[in-house]
Each structure stands twice: as structure tokens, then as C-alpha cells.
Coordinates of N, CA and C in Angstrom, one line a residue:
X1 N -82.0 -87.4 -32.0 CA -81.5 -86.7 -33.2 C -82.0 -87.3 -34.4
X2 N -82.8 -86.2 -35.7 CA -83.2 -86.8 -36.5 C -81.9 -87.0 -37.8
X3 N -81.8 -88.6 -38.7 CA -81.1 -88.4 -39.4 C -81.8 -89.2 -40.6
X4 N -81.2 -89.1 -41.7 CA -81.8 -89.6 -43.0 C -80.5 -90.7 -43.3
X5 N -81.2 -91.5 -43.5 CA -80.6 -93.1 -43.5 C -80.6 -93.6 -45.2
X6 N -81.8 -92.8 -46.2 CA -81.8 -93.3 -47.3 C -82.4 -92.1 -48.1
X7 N -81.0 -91.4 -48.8 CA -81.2 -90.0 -49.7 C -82.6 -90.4 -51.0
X8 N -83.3 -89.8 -51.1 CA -84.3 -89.4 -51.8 C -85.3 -88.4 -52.2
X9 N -84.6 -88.0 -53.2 CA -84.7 -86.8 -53.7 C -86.4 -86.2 -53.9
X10 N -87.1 -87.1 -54.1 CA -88.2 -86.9 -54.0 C -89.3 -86.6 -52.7
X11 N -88.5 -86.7 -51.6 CA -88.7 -86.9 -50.4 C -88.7 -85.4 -49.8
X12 N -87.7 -84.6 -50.9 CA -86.7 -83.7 -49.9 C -87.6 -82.7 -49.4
X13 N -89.3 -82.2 -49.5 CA -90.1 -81.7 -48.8 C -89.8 -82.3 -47.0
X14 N -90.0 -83.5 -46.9 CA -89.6 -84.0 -45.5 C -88.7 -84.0 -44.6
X15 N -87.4 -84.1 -45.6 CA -86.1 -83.5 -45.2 C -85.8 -81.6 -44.9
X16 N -86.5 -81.1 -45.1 CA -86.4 -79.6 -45.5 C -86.7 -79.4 -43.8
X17 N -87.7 -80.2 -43.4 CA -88.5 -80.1 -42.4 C -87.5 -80.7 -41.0
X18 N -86.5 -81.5 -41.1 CA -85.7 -82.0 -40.4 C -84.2 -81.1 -40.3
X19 N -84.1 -80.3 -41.5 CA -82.7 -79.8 -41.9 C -83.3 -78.2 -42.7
X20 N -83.9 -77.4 -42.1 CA -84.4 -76.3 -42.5 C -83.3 -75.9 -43.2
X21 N -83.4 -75.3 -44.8 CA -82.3 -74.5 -45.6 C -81.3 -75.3 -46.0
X22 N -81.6 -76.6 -46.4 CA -81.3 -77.8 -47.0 C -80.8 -77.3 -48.7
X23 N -79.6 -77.0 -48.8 CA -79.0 -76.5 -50.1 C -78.7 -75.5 -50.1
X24 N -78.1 -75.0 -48.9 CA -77.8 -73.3 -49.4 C -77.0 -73.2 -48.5
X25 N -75.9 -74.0 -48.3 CA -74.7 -74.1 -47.6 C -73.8 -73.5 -48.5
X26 N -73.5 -73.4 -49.2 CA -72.8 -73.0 -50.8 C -73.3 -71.3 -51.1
X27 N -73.9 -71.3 -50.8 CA -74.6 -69.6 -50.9 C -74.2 -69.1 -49.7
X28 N -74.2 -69.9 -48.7 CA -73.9 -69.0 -47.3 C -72.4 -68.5 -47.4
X29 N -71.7 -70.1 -47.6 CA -70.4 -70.0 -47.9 C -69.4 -69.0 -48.7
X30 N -70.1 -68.8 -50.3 CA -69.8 -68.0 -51.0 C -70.1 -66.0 -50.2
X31 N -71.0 -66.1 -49.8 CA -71.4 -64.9 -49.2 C -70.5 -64.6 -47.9
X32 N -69.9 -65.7 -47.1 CA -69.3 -65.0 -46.4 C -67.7 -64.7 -46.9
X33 N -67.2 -65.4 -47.4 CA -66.3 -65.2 -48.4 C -66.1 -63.8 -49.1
X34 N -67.6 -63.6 -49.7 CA -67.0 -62.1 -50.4 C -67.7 -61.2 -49.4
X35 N -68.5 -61.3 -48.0 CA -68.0 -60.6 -46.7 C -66.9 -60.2 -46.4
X36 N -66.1 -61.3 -46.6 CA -64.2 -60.7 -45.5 C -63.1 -60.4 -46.5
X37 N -63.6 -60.7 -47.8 CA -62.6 -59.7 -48.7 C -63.3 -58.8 -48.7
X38 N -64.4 -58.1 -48.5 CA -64.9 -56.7 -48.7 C -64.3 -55.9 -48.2
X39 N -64.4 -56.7 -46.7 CA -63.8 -56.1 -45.1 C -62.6 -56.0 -45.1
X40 N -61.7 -56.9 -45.8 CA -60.0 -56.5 -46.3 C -60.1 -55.3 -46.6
X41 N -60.6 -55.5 -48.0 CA -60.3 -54.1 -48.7 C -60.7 -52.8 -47.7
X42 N -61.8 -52.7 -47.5 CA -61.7 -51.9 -46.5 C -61.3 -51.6 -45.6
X43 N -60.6 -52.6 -44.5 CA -59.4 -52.5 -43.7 C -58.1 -51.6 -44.5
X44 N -57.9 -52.2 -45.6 CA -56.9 -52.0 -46.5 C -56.5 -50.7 -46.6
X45 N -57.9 -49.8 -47.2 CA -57.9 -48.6 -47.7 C -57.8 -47.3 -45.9
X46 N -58.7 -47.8 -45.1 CA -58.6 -47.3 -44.1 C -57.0 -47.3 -43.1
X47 N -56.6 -48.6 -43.2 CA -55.3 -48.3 -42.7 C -54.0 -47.4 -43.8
X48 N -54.1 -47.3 -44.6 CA -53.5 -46.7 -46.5 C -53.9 -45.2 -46.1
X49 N -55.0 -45.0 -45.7 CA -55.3 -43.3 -45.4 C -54.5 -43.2 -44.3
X50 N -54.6 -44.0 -43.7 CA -54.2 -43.3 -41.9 C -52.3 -43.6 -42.3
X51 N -52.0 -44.1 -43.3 CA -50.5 -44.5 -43.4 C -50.2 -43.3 -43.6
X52 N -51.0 -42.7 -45.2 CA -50.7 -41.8 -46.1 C -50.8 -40.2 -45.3
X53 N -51.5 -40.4 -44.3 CA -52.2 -38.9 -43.7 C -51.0 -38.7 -42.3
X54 N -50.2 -39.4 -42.0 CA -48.8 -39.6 -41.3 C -47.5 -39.0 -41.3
X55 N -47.6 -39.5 -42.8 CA -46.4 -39.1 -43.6 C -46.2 -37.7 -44.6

């Protein structure tokens, strides 16, 4: 298992190559985030119709 023992930023071409997509844990994160409140809301509104179309 490859691991980096001494951070250096000027390096990080070599690290990139060890840890492909090196910095965009925070992008992923954010994006899946506003994935499953999208998918709320849309649960939301689809279960709201099926409430409203009942009654």
C-alpha cells in the first residue's frame, strides 16, 4: 500500500498519481448532499400529490 510519509505540496503531481482526484473530496461531498435534498424534495412533492389526489 502506497502512503505519503512527508506532505509536500510541490510534489503533489506524484501524489495525484498515488491518490487519483486528490482534492475533490469536498466537491464530491457537497454534490452528493445537494443529490438527496433534491431527491427529498422530490419524494416530498410526489408523495403531497398522491396525498392531495386521495382526499
Amino acid at each position: 500500500m502506497a502512503t505519503i510519509n512527508e506532505w509536500n505540496a510541490e510534489k503533489l503531481e506524484e501524489y495525484s498519481s498515488l491518490y487519483p482526484w486528490l482534492g475533490t473530496e469536498i466537491f464530491l461531498v457537497v454534490g452528493v448532499i445537494i443529490f438527496f435534498l433534491c431527491f427529498c424534495v422530490v419524494l416530498f412533492r410526489f408523495d403531497r400529490e398522491d396525498y392531495d389526489n386521495e382526499t
